[in-house]
Amino acid sequence: MKETAEAFWVHRFEMQSLQYLRTLMTLRGKPQKMRVQLQGEKNVLIFDLGGGTFDVSILTIDEGSLFEVRATAGDTHLGGEDFDNRLVNHFAEEFKRKYKKDLRSNPRALRRLRSAAERAKRTLSSSTEATIEIDALYEGVDFYTKISRARFEELCVLVGGSTRIPKVQSLLQQFFCGKTLNLSINPDEAVAYGAAIQAAILSGDKSSAIQDVLLVDVAPLSLGIRNSCTAWSTKVDVTFDLDANGILNVTAKEMSTGNAKNIVIKNDKGRLSQAEIDRMVNEAERYADEDENSVNE
């Protein structure tokens, strides 16, 4: 997923004549927004449950300037959409019980129900009950129902909650023996804020606010080799070098002869060639006036 996302955005940046500096994992951006709130050395757990992915990282923050990632883990197939799906199934079953009609065979009805379910989920983050009203949802039948926060938490017990859902906040507090959660950061802004700080650093910004900021990352996957030789048959020195952009350089050196081989593993699958990017940029510039006129019309 990271490779796909990176390839997608790098293409867009290059096509817009923007300079690509570095790929920053979302959780690496969030703690930098907290730097002004922390004094001394702190261990911090960042809990990030978005629309489609779930990530947790543990960091050590020293004096608000040195960020060292200790460990990271997550689920790339868990997020707010899973809660939406659970609610949609719940309401579809309720509709079927009430009216003896299964709306799941109708894409338009499902889309309308999903939109209403998502609004209900958001409402339940601040209220104890949400109401759904959809006119002519399926075959002319109006659908009206209510759902409580307690019922929503029962439906989503297998997949947890999200950062705005009170249930997950209480679960986190219980896990950490009642410690107060830091809710001062807007989860919608945290990643962009941290990414902006990193962009300023990489661009050579001399602002005193970011002069001492340093992020020490960790590899999300284990690195190693599989030994196919018998013990002591030969001695090979293998070096892994992972740079800040996630490009892995691996060097293997046979110690008795000095022969060495090197391989570079980088996330460039599916990317456009430079010639293709240049062609698309030139076409965009050539037809810019025509596109602008079409928009104005």
PDB file of C-alpha atoms in Angstrom:
ATOM      1  CA  MET A   1       0.000   0.000   0.000  1.00  0.00           C
ATOM      2  CA  LYS A   2       2.840   2.414   0.840  1.00  0.00           C
ATOM      3  CA  GLU A   3       4.486   1.730  -2.520  1.00  0.00           C
ATOM      4  CA  THR A   4       1.254   2.363  -4.398  1.00  0.00           C
ATOM      5  CA  ALA A   5       0.489   5.577  -2.525  1.00  0.00           C
ATOM      6  CA  GLU A   6       4.024   6.893  -2.899  1.00  0.00           C
ATOM      7  CA  ALA A   7       4.116   6.142  -6.633  1.00  0.00           C
ATOM      8  CA  PHE A   8       0.738   7.858  -7.102  1.00  0.00           C
ATOM      9  CA  TRP A   9       1.671  11.074  -5.301  1.00  0.00           C
ATOM     10  CA  VAL A  10       5.207  11.368  -6.665  1.00  0.00           C
ATOM     11  CA  HIS A  11       3.698  11.290 -10.164  1.00  0.00           C
ATOM     12  CA  ARG A  12       1.254  14.044  -9.283  1.00  0.00           C
ATOM     13  CA  PHE A  13       3.970  16.221  -7.737  1.00  0.00           C
ATOM     14  CA  GLU A  14       6.224  15.876 -10.770  1.00  0.00           C
ATOM     15  CA  MET A  15       3.368  16.556 -13.178  1.00  0.00           C
ATOM     16  CA  GLN A  16       2.605  19.778 -11.272  1.00  0.00           C
ATOM     17  CA  SER A  17       6.300  20.765 -11.377  1.00  0.00           C
ATOM     18  CA  LEU A  18       6.552  20.329  -7.604  1.00  0.00           C
ATOM     19  CA  GLN A  19       9.785  19.012  -6.152  1.00  0.00           C
ATOM     20  CA  TYR A  20       9.469  15.693  -4.316  1.00  0.00           C
ATOM     21  CA  LEU A  21      11.526  15.796  -1.104  1.00  0.00           C
ATOM     22  CA  ARG A  22      10.604  12.791   0.989  1.00  0.00           C
ATOM     23  CA  THR A  23       7.820  10.362   1.831  1.00  0.00           C
ATOM     24  CA  LEU A  24       6.746  10.794   5.458  1.00  0.00           C
ATOM     25  CA  MET A  25       4.643   8.091   7.099  1.00  0.00           C
ATOM     26  CA  THR A  26       1.508   9.614   8.627  1.00  0.00           C
ATOM     27  CA  LEU A  27       2.363   8.728  12.213  1.00  0.00           C
ATOM     28  CA  ARG A  28       5.799  10.332  11.856  1.00  0.00           C
ATOM     29  CA  GLY A  29       4.173  13.692  11.240  1.00  0.00           C
ATOM     30  CA  LYS A  30       1.750  13.731  14.136  1.00  0.00           C
ATOM     31  CA  PRO A  31       4.135  13.807  17.142  1.00  0.00           C
ATOM     32  CA  GLN A  32       5.903  16.910  15.822  1.00  0.00           C
ATOM     33  CA  LYS A  33       2.728  18.894  16.420  1.00  0.00           C
ATOM     34  CA  MET A  34       3.082  17.995  20.118  1.00  0.00           C
ATOM     35  CA  ARG A  35       6.636  19.304  20.522  1.00  0.00           C
ATOM     36  CA  VAL A  36       5.588  22.634  22.037  1.00  0.00           C
ATOM     37  CA  GLN A  37       3.557  20.815  24.715  1.00  0.00           C
ATOM     38  CA  LEU A  38       6.311  18.491  25.958  1.00  0.00           C
ATOM     39  CA  GLN A  39       9.185  19.205  28.333  1.00  0.00           C
ATOM     40  CA  GLY A  40      11.824  16.646  29.251  1.00  0.00           C
ATOM     41  CA  GLU A  41      11.955  13.094  27.941  1.00  0.00           C
ATOM     42  CA  LYS A  42       8.592  11.467  27.276  1.00  0.00           C
ATOM     43  CA  ASN A  43       7.417   8.136  25.906  1.00  0.00           C
ATOM     44  CA  VAL A  44       4.427   8.704  23.634  1.00  0.00           C
ATOM     45  CA  LEU A  45       1.981   6.315  21.986  1.00  0.00           C
ATOM     46  CA  ILE A  46       0.401   7.683  18.794  1.00  0.00           C
ATOM     47  CA  PHE A  47      -2.946   6.047  17.989  1.00  0.00           C
ATOM     48  CA  ASP A  48      -4.167   6.721  14.451  1.00  0.00           C
ATOM     49  CA  LEU A  49      -7.370   5.183  13.151  1.00  0.00           C
ATOM     50  CA  GLY A  50      -8.399   6.766   9.870  1.00  0.00           C
ATOM     51  CA  GLY A  51     -10.855   6.001   7.113  1.00  0.00           C
ATOM     52  CA  GLY A  52      -9.125   2.856   5.856  1.00  0.00           C
ATOM     53  CA  THR A  53      -6.026   2.140   7.944  1.00  0.00           C
ATOM     54  CA  PHE A  54      -5.014   1.731  11.576  1.00  0.00           C
ATOM     55  CA  ASP A  55      -1.520   2.526  12.876  1.00  0.00           C
ATOM     56  CA  VAL A  56       0.140   2.686  16.277  1.00  0.00           C
ATOM     57  CA  SER A  57       3.656   3.945  16.978  1.00  0.00           C
ATOM     58  CA  ILE A  58       5.664   4.336  20.177  1.00  0.00           C
ATOM     59  CA  LEU A  59       8.153   7.201  20.278  1.00  0.00           C
ATOM     60  CA  THR A  60      10.595   8.739  22.714  1.00  0.00           C
ATOM     61  CA  ILE A  61      10.536  12.541  22.578  1.00  0.00           C
ATOM     62  CA  ASP A  62      13.481  14.313  24.203  1.00  0.00           C
ATOM     63  CA  GLU A  63      12.996  17.988  25.099  1.00  0.00           C
ATOM     64  CA  GLY A  64      10.483  18.359  22.279  1.00  0.00           C
ATOM     65  CA  SER A  65      13.129  18.229  19.541  1.00  0.00           C
ATOM     66  CA  LEU A  66      14.457  14.657  19.164  1.00  0.00           C
ATOM     67  CA  PHE A  67      11.801  12.191  18.000  1.00  0.00           C
ATOM     68  CA  GLU A  68      12.951   8.558  18.086  1.00  0.00           C
ATOM     69  CA  VAL A  69      10.522   5.924  16.799  1.00  0.00           C
ATOM     70  CA  ARG A  70      10.810   2.811  18.966  1.00  0.00           C
ATOM     71  CA  ALA A  71       8.277   0.568  17.264  1.00  0.00           C
ATOM     72  CA  THR A  72       5.405   0.714  14.817  1.00  0.00           C
ATOM     73  CA  ALA A  73       2.599  -1.651  13.829  1.00  0.00           C
ATOM     74  CA  GLY A  74      -0.840  -1.528  12.322  1.00  0.00           C
ATOM     75  CA  ASP A  75      -3.526  -2.927  10.074  1.00  0.00           C
ATOM     76  CA  THR A  76      -3.781  -1.595   6.517  1.00  0.00           C
ATOM     77  CA  HIS A  77      -7.318  -2.975   6.184  1.00  0.00           C
ATOM     78  CA  LEU A  78      -9.007  -1.507   9.250  1.00  0.00           C
ATOM     79  CA  GLY A  79     -10.600   1.905   9.524  1.00  0.00           C
ATOM     80  CA  GLY A  80     -13.720   4.016   9.598  1.00  0.00           C
ATOM     81  CA  GLU A  81     -15.071   2.365   6.454  1.00  0.00           C
ATOM     82  CA  ASP A  82     -15.317  -0.913   8.370  1.00  0.00           C
ATOM     83  CA  PHE A  83     -17.607   0.786  10.888  1.00  0.00           C
ATOM     84  CA  ASP A  84     -19.663   2.218   8.035  1.00  0.00           C
ATOM     85  CA  ASN A  85     -19.999  -1.254   6.495  1.00  0.00           C
ATOM     86  CA  ARG A  86     -21.134  -2.666   9.831  1.00  0.00           C
ATOM     87  CA  LEU A  87     -23.776   0.027  10.200  1.00  0.00           C
ATOM     88  CA  VAL A  88     -24.966  -0.400   6.606  1.00  0.00           C
ATOM     89  CA  ASN A  89     -25.429  -4.146   7.143  1.00  0.00           C
ATOM     90  CA  HIS A  90     -27.274  -3.477  10.399  1.00  0.00           C
ATOM     91  CA  PHE A  91     -29.685  -0.998   8.791  1.00  0.00           C
ATOM     92  CA  ALA A  92     -30.164  -3.180   5.696  1.00  0.00           C
ATOM     93  CA  GLU A  93     -31.168  -6.093   7.927  1.00  0.00           C
ATOM     94  CA  GLU A  94     -33.546  -3.838   9.842  1.00  0.00           C
ATOM     95  CA  PHE A  95     -35.114  -2.634   6.574  1.00  0.00           C
ATOM     96  CA  LYS A  96     -35.524  -6.242   5.444  1.00  0.00           C
ATOM     97  CA  ARG A  97     -37.188  -7.250   8.723  1.00  0.00           C
ATOM     98  CA  LYS A  98     -39.620  -4.337   8.616  1.00  0.00           C
ATOM     99  CA  TYR A  99     -40.576  -4.318   4.937  1.00  0.00           C
ATOM    100  CA  LYS A 100     -39.600  -7.792   3.648  1.00  0.00           C
ATOM    101  CA  LYS A 101     -37.398  -6.193   0.990  1.00  0.00           C
ATOM    102  CA  ASP A 102     -33.638  -6.624   0.541  1.00  0.00           C
ATOM    103  CA  LEU A 103     -32.202  -3.304  -0.647  1.00  0.00           C
ATOM    104  CA  ARG A 104     -28.630  -4.664  -0.921  1.00  0.00           C
ATOM    105  CA  SER A 105     -29.279  -5.604  -4.545  1.00  0.00           C
ATOM    106  CA  ASN A 106     -29.795  -1.929  -5.420  1.00  0.00           C
ATOM    107  CA  PRO A 107     -26.524   0.096  -5.699  1.00  0.00           C
ATOM    108  CA  ARG A 108     -28.267   3.480  -5.476  1.00  0.00           C
ATOM    109  CA  ALA A 109     -30.134   2.540  -2.305  1.00  0.00           C
ATOM    110  CA  LEU A 110     -26.908   1.233  -0.778  1.00  0.00           C
ATOM    111  CA  ARG A 111     -25.076   4.477  -1.564  1.00  0.00           C
ATOM    112  CA  ARG A 112     -27.795   6.544   0.085  1.00  0.00           C
ATOM    113  CA  LEU A 113     -27.850   4.244   3.101  1.00  0.00           C
ATOM    114  CA  ARG A 114     -24.044   4.388   3.414  1.00  0.00           C
ATOM    115  CA  SER A 115     -24.083   8.195   3.395  1.00  0.00           C
ATOM    116  CA  ALA A 116     -26.709   8.217   6.123  1.00  0.00           C
ATOM    117  CA  ALA A 117     -24.799   5.598   8.146  1.00  0.00           C
ATOM    118  CA  GLU A 118     -21.610   7.671   7.999  1.00  0.00           C
ATOM    119  CA  ARG A 119     -23.475  10.760   9.222  1.00  0.00           C
ATOM    120  CA  ALA A 120     -24.951   8.706  12.055  1.00  0.00           C
ATOM    121  CA  LYS A 121     -21.486   7.449  13.035  1.00  0.00           C
ATOM    122  CA  ARG A 122     -20.197  11.020  13.242  1.00  0.00           C
ATOM    123  CA  THR A 123     -23.221  12.098  15.276  1.00  0.00           C
ATOM    124  CA  LEU A 124     -22.642   9.290  17.787  1.00  0.00           C
ATOM    125  CA  SER A 125     -19.169  10.651  18.556  1.00  0.00           C
ATOM    126  CA  SER A 126     -20.797  13.643  20.261  1.00  0.00           C
ATOM    127  CA  SER A 127     -24.341  12.413  21.012  1.00  0.00           C
ATOM    128  CA  THR A 128     -25.770   9.293  22.588  1.00  0.00           C
ATOM    129  CA  GLU A 129     -28.313   8.742  19.811  1.00  0.00           C
ATOM    130  CA  ALA A 130     -28.546   9.315  16.065  1.00  0.00           C
ATOM    131  CA  THR A 131     -31.557   9.359  13.747  1.00  0.00           C
ATOM    132  CA  ILE A 132     -31.707   8.213  10.134  1.00  0.00           C
ATOM    133  CA  GLU A 133     -34.431   9.458   7.775  1.00  0.00           C
ATOM    134  CA  ILE A 134     -34.297   8.540   4.070  1.00  0.00           C
ATOM    135  CA  ASP A 135     -37.232   9.235   1.767  1.00  0.00           C
ATOM    136  CA  ALA A 136     -38.039   6.568  -0.843  1.00  0.00           C
ATOM    137  CA  LEU A 137     -34.967   4.547   0.005  1.00  0.00           C
ATOM    138  CA  TYR A 138     -36.013   1.455  -1.946  1.00  0.00           C
ATOM    139  CA  GLU A 139     -39.066   0.777  -4.109  1.00  0.00           C
ATOM    140  CA  GLY A 140     -40.735   3.921  -2.787  1.00  0.00           C
ATOM    141  CA  VAL A 141     -40.433   2.892   0.882  1.00  0.00           C
ATOM    142  CA  ASP A 142     -39.334   5.590   3.348  1.00  0.00           C
ATOM    143  CA  PHE A 143     -36.855   4.473   5.996  1.00  0.00           C
ATOM    144  CA  TYR A 144     -36.806   5.944   9.503  1.00  0.00           C
ATOM    145  CA  THR A 145     -34.825   4.531  12.411  1.00  0.00           C
ATOM    146  CA  LYS A 146     -32.684   5.413  15.414  1.00  0.00           C
ATOM    147  CA  ILE A 147     -29.464   3.963  16.774  1.00  0.00           C
ATOM    148  CA  SER A 148     -27.876   4.517  20.178  1.00  0.00           C
ATOM    149  CA  ARG A 149     -24.191   4.870  20.943  1.00  0.00           C
ATOM    150  CA  ALA A 150     -24.352   1.691  23.043  1.00  0.00           C
ATOM    151  CA  ARG A 151     -25.800  -0.277  20.121  1.00  0.00           C
ATOM    152  CA  PHE A 152     -23.154   1.107  17.766  1.00  0.00           C
ATOM    153  CA  GLU A 153     -20.416   0.007  20.177  1.00  0.00           C
ATOM    154  CA  GLU A 154     -21.929  -3.481  20.298  1.00  0.00           C
ATOM    155  CA  LEU A 155     -21.954  -3.682  16.491  1.00  0.00           C
ATOM    156  CA  CYS A 156     -18.311  -2.607  16.229  1.00  0.00           C
ATOM    157  CA  VAL A 157     -16.923  -4.635  19.120  1.00  0.00           C
ATOM    158  CA  LEU A 158     -14.879  -6.811  16.740  1.00  0.00           C
ATOM    159  CA  VAL A 159     -13.068  -3.917  15.129  1.00  0.00           C
ATOM    160  CA  GLY A 160     -12.753  -1.360  17.917  1.00  0.00           C
ATOM    161  CA  GLY A 161     -13.422   2.363  17.545  1.00  0.00           C
ATOM    162  CA  SER A 162     -11.905   5.470  16.022  1.00  0.00           C
ATOM    163  CA  THR A 163     -10.107   8.399  17.580  1.00  0.00           C
ATOM    164  CA  ARG A 164     -13.308  10.435  17.845  1.00  0.00           C
ATOM    165  CA  ILE A 165     -15.512   7.619  19.135  1.00  0.00           C
ATOM    166  CA  PRO A 166     -15.830   7.836  22.936  1.00  0.00           C
ATOM    167  CA  LYS A 167     -15.659   4.044  23.314  1.00  0.00           C
ATOM    168  CA  VAL A 168     -12.107   3.782  22.011  1.00  0.00           C
ATOM    169  CA  GLN A 169     -11.028   6.689  24.193  1.00  0.00           C
ATOM    170  CA  SER A 170     -12.337   4.896  27.270  1.00  0.00           C
ATOM    171  CA  LEU A 171     -10.652   1.642  26.149  1.00  0.00           C
ATOM    172  CA  LEU A 172      -7.315   3.418  25.786  1.00  0.00           C
ATOM    173  CA  GLN A 173      -7.685   5.031  29.197  1.00  0.00           C
ATOM    174  CA  GLN A 174      -8.461   1.670  30.782  1.00  0.00           C
ATOM    175  CA  PHE A 175      -5.453   0.055  29.078  1.00  0.00           C
ATOM    176  CA  PHE A 176      -3.141   2.753  30.459  1.00  0.00           C
ATOM    177  CA  CYS A 177      -4.569   2.631  33.979  1.00  0.00           C
ATOM    178  CA  GLY A 178      -6.690   5.745  33.763  1.00  0.00           C
ATOM    179  CA  LYS A 179      -4.102   8.124  32.293  1.00  0.00           C
ATOM    180  CA  THR A 180      -5.551  11.226  30.656  1.00  0.00           C
ATOM    181  CA  LEU A 181      -5.497  11.130  26.860  1.00  0.00           C
ATOM    182  CA  ASN A 182      -3.998  14.026  24.920  1.00  0.00           C
ATOM    183  CA  LEU A 183      -6.937  15.210  22.814  1.00  0.00           C
ATOM    184  CA  SER A 184      -5.600  18.694  22.062  1.00  0.00           C
ATOM    185  CA  ILE A 185      -4.492  17.787  18.531  1.00  0.00           C
ATOM    186  CA  ASN A 186      -6.978  17.937  15.679  1.00  0.00           C
ATOM    187  CA  PRO A 187      -6.525  14.544  13.949  1.00  0.00           C
ATOM    188  CA  ASP A 188      -7.508  16.090  10.609  1.00  0.00           C
ATOM    189  CA  GLU A 189      -4.639  18.589  10.781  1.00  0.00           C
ATOM    190  CA  ALA A 190      -1.884  16.671  12.571  1.00  0.00           C
ATOM    191  CA  VAL A 191      -0.387  14.875   9.556  1.00  0.00           C
ATOM    192  CA  ALA A 192      -0.331  18.010   7.395  1.00  0.00           C
ATOM    193  CA  TYR A 193       1.220  19.980  10.261  1.00  0.00           C
ATOM    194  CA  GLY A 194       4.021  17.448  10.759  1.00  0.00           C
ATOM    195  CA  ALA A 195       4.603  17.124   7.018  1.00  0.00           C
ATOM    196  CA  ALA A 196       4.909  20.919   6.756  1.00  0.00           C
ATOM    197  CA  ILE A 197       7.570  20.900   9.482  1.00  0.00           C
ATOM    198  CA  GLN A 198       9.532  18.194   7.665  1.00  0.00           C
ATOM    199  CA  ALA A 199       9.210  20.067   4.365  1.00  0.00           C
ATOM    200  CA  ALA A 200      10.566  23.218   6.002  1.00  0.00           C
ATOM    201  CA  ILE A 201      13.532  21.306   7.437  1.00  0.00           C
ATOM    202  CA  LEU A 202      14.349  19.619   4.119  1.00  0.00           C
ATOM    203  CA  SER A 203      14.035  22.939   2.292  1.00  0.00           C
ATOM    204  CA  GLY A 204      16.647  24.527   4.547  1.00  0.00           C
ATOM    205  CA  ASP A 205      14.319  26.819   6.498  1.00  0.00           C
ATOM    206  CA  LYS A 206      16.327  28.714   9.143  1.00  0.00           C
ATOM    207  CA  SER A 207      13.429  29.369  11.522  1.00  0.00           C
ATOM    208  CA  SER A 208      14.446  28.934  15.163  1.00  0.00           C
ATOM    209  CA  ALA A 209      11.262  26.949  15.834  1.00  0.00           C
ATOM    210  CA  ILE A 210      12.534  23.971  13.811  1.00  0.00           C
ATOM    211  CA  GLN A 211      16.307  24.234  14.109  1.00  0.00           C
ATOM    212  CA  ASP A 212      16.632  21.465  16.698  1.00  0.00           C
ATOM    213  CA  VAL A 213      13.927  19.120  15.394  1.00  0.00           C
ATOM    214  CA  LEU A 214      15.210  15.649  14.453  1.00  0.00           C
ATOM    215  CA  LEU A 215      13.125  12.582  13.569  1.00  0.00           C
ATOM    216  CA  VAL A 216      14.805   9.166  13.937  1.00  0.00           C
ATOM    217  CA  ASP A 217      12.609   6.591  12.197  1.00  0.00           C
ATOM    218  CA  VAL A 218      12.399   2.805  12.428  1.00  0.00           C
ATOM    219  CA  ALA A 219      11.958   0.186   9.698  1.00  0.00           C
ATOM    220  CA  PRO A 220       8.350  -1.098   9.836  1.00  0.00           C
ATOM    221  CA  LEU A 221       9.435  -4.591   8.684  1.00  0.00           C
ATOM    222  CA  SER A 222      12.181  -6.918   9.907  1.00  0.00           C
ATOM    223  CA  LEU A 223      15.287  -7.129   7.716  1.00  0.00           C
ATOM    224  CA  GLY A 224      17.297 -10.339   7.458  1.00  0.00           C
ATOM    225  CA  ILE A 225      18.614 -13.117   5.239  1.00  0.00           C
ATOM    226  CA  ARG A 226      18.002 -16.814   4.723  1.00  0.00           C
ATOM    227  CA  ASN A 227      21.209 -18.840   4.993  1.00  0.00           C
ATOM    228  CA  SER A 228      21.294 -21.706   2.480  1.00  0.00           C
ATOM    229  CA  CYS A 229      24.873 -22.784   3.275  1.00  0.00           C
ATOM    230  CA  THR A 230      26.108 -25.114   5.997  1.00  0.00           C
ATOM    231  CA  ALA A 231      27.761 -23.666   9.076  1.00  0.00           C
ATOM    232  CA  TRP A 232      31.290 -22.307   8.525  1.00  0.00           C
ATOM    233  CA  SER A 233      31.305 -23.294   4.822  1.00  0.00           C
ATOM    234  CA  THR A 234      31.911 -19.659   3.910  1.00  0.00           C
ATOM    235  CA  LYS A 235      31.768 -16.270   5.564  1.00  0.00           C
ATOM    236  CA  VAL A 236      29.698 -13.505   3.983  1.00  0.00           C
ATOM    237  CA  ASP A 237      29.290 -10.030   5.422  1.00  0.00           C
ATOM    238  CA  VAL A 238      25.812  -8.619   4.604  1.00  0.00           C
ATOM    239  CA  THR A 239      25.061  -4.933   5.120  1.00  0.00           C
ATOM    240  CA  PHE A 240      21.591  -3.375   5.036  1.00  0.00           C
ATOM    241  CA  ASP A 241      21.405   0.392   4.508  1.00  0.00           C
ATOM    242  CA  LEU A 242      17.918   1.912   4.641  1.00  0.00           C
ATOM    243  CA  ASP A 243      17.737   5.623   3.848  1.00  0.00           C
ATOM    244  CA  ALA A 244      15.164   8.206   4.927  1.00  0.00           C
ATOM    245  CA  ASN A 245      13.042   7.603   1.811  1.00  0.00           C
ATOM    246  CA  GLY A 246      12.736   3.856   2.423  1.00  0.00           C
ATOM    247  CA  ILE A 247      15.244   2.874  -0.287  1.00  0.00           C
ATOM    248  CA  LEU A 248      17.141  -0.235   0.793  1.00  0.00           C
ATOM    249  CA  ASN A 249      20.758  -0.848  -0.237  1.00  0.00           C
ATOM    250  CA  VAL A 250      21.997  -4.394   0.420  1.00  0.00           C
ATOM    251  CA  THR A 251      25.662  -5.344   0.037  1.00  0.00           C
ATOM    252  CA  ALA A 252      27.036  -8.885   0.391  1.00  0.00           C
ATOM    253  CA  LYS A 253      30.808  -9.425   0.607  1.00  0.00           C
ATOM    254  CA  GLU A 254      32.519 -12.830   0.568  1.00  0.00           C
ATOM    255  CA  MET A 255      35.260 -12.388   3.141  1.00  0.00           C
ATOM    256  CA  SER A 256      37.839 -14.875   1.853  1.00  0.00           C
ATOM    257  CA  THR A 257      37.951 -13.491  -1.710  1.00  0.00           C
ATOM    258  CA  GLY A 258      36.696  -9.960  -1.213  1.00  0.00           C
ATOM    259  CA  ASN A 259      34.078 -10.369  -3.948  1.00  0.00           C
ATOM    260  CA  ALA A 260      31.027  -8.182  -3.345  1.00  0.00           C
ATOM    261  CA  LYS A 261      27.567  -7.737  -4.841  1.00  0.00           C
ATOM    262  CA  ASN A 262      25.103  -4.915  -4.313  1.00  0.00           C
ATOM    263  CA  ILE A 263      21.376  -4.496  -4.907  1.00  0.00           C
ATOM    264  CA  VAL A 264      19.157  -1.432  -4.491  1.00  0.00           C
ATOM    265  CA  ILE A 265      15.493  -2.032  -3.625  1.00  0.00           C
ATOM    266  CA  LYS A 266      13.265   0.994  -4.063  1.00  0.00           C
ATOM    267  CA  ASN A 267       9.583   1.777  -4.298  1.00  0.00           C
ATOM    268  CA  ASP A 268       9.278   2.694  -7.964  1.00  0.00           C
ATOM    269  CA  LYS A 269       6.760   0.126  -9.152  1.00  0.00           C
ATOM    270  CA  GLY A 270       4.095   1.470 -11.447  1.00  0.00           C
ATOM    271  CA  ARG A 271       5.651   4.905 -11.831  1.00  0.00           C
ATOM    272  CA  LEU A 272       5.577   6.833 -15.064  1.00  0.00           C
ATOM    273  CA  SER A 273       8.834   7.333 -16.936  1.00  0.00           C
ATOM    274  CA  GLN A 274      10.380  10.802 -17.013  1.00  0.00           C
ATOM    275  CA  ALA A 275       9.546  11.055 -20.732  1.00  0.00           C
ATOM    276  CA  GLU A 276       5.870  10.332 -20.016  1.00  0.00           C
ATOM    277  CA  ILE A 277       5.793  12.916 -17.231  1.00  0.00           C
ATOM    278  CA  ASP A 278       7.422  15.556 -19.464  1.00  0.00           C
ATOM    279  CA  ARG A 279       4.915  14.850 -22.240  1.00  0.00           C
ATOM    280  CA  MET A 280       1.934  15.195 -19.896  1.00  0.00           C
ATOM    281  CA  VAL A 281       3.290  18.431 -18.384  1.00  0.00           C
ATOM    282  CA  ASN A 282       3.868  19.907 -21.849  1.00  0.00           C
ATOM    283  CA  GLU A 283       0.349  18.985 -22.932  1.00  0.00           C
ATOM    284  CA  ALA A 284      -1.101  20.535 -19.787  1.00  0.00           C
ATOM    285  CA  GLU A 285       0.786  23.779 -20.413  1.00  0.00           C
ATOM    286  CA  ARG A 286      -0.174  23.823 -24.100  1.00  0.00           C
ATOM    287  CA  TYR A 287      -3.883  23.437 -23.404  1.00  0.00           C
ATOM    288  CA  ALA A 288      -3.999  25.487 -20.181  1.00  0.00           C
ATOM    289  CA  ASP A 289      -5.820  28.449 -21.760  1.00  0.00           C
ATOM    290  CA  GLU A 290      -8.348  26.185 -23.453  1.00  0.00           C
ATOM    291  CA  ASP A 291      -9.024  24.368 -20.169  1.00  0.00           C
ATOM    292  CA  GLU A 292      -9.441  27.681 -18.338  1.00  0.00           C
ATOM    293  CA  ASN A 293     -11.957  28.902 -20.900  1.00  0.00           C
ATOM    294  CA  SER A 294     -13.926  25.665 -20.597  1.00  0.00           C
ATOM    295  CA  VAL A 295     -14.102  26.069 -16.820  1.00  0.00           C
ATOM    296  CA  ASN A 296     -15.248  29.690 -17.072  1.00  0.00           C
ATOM    297  CA  GLU A 297     -17.973  28.772 -19.528  1.00  0.00           C
TER     298      GLU A 297
END
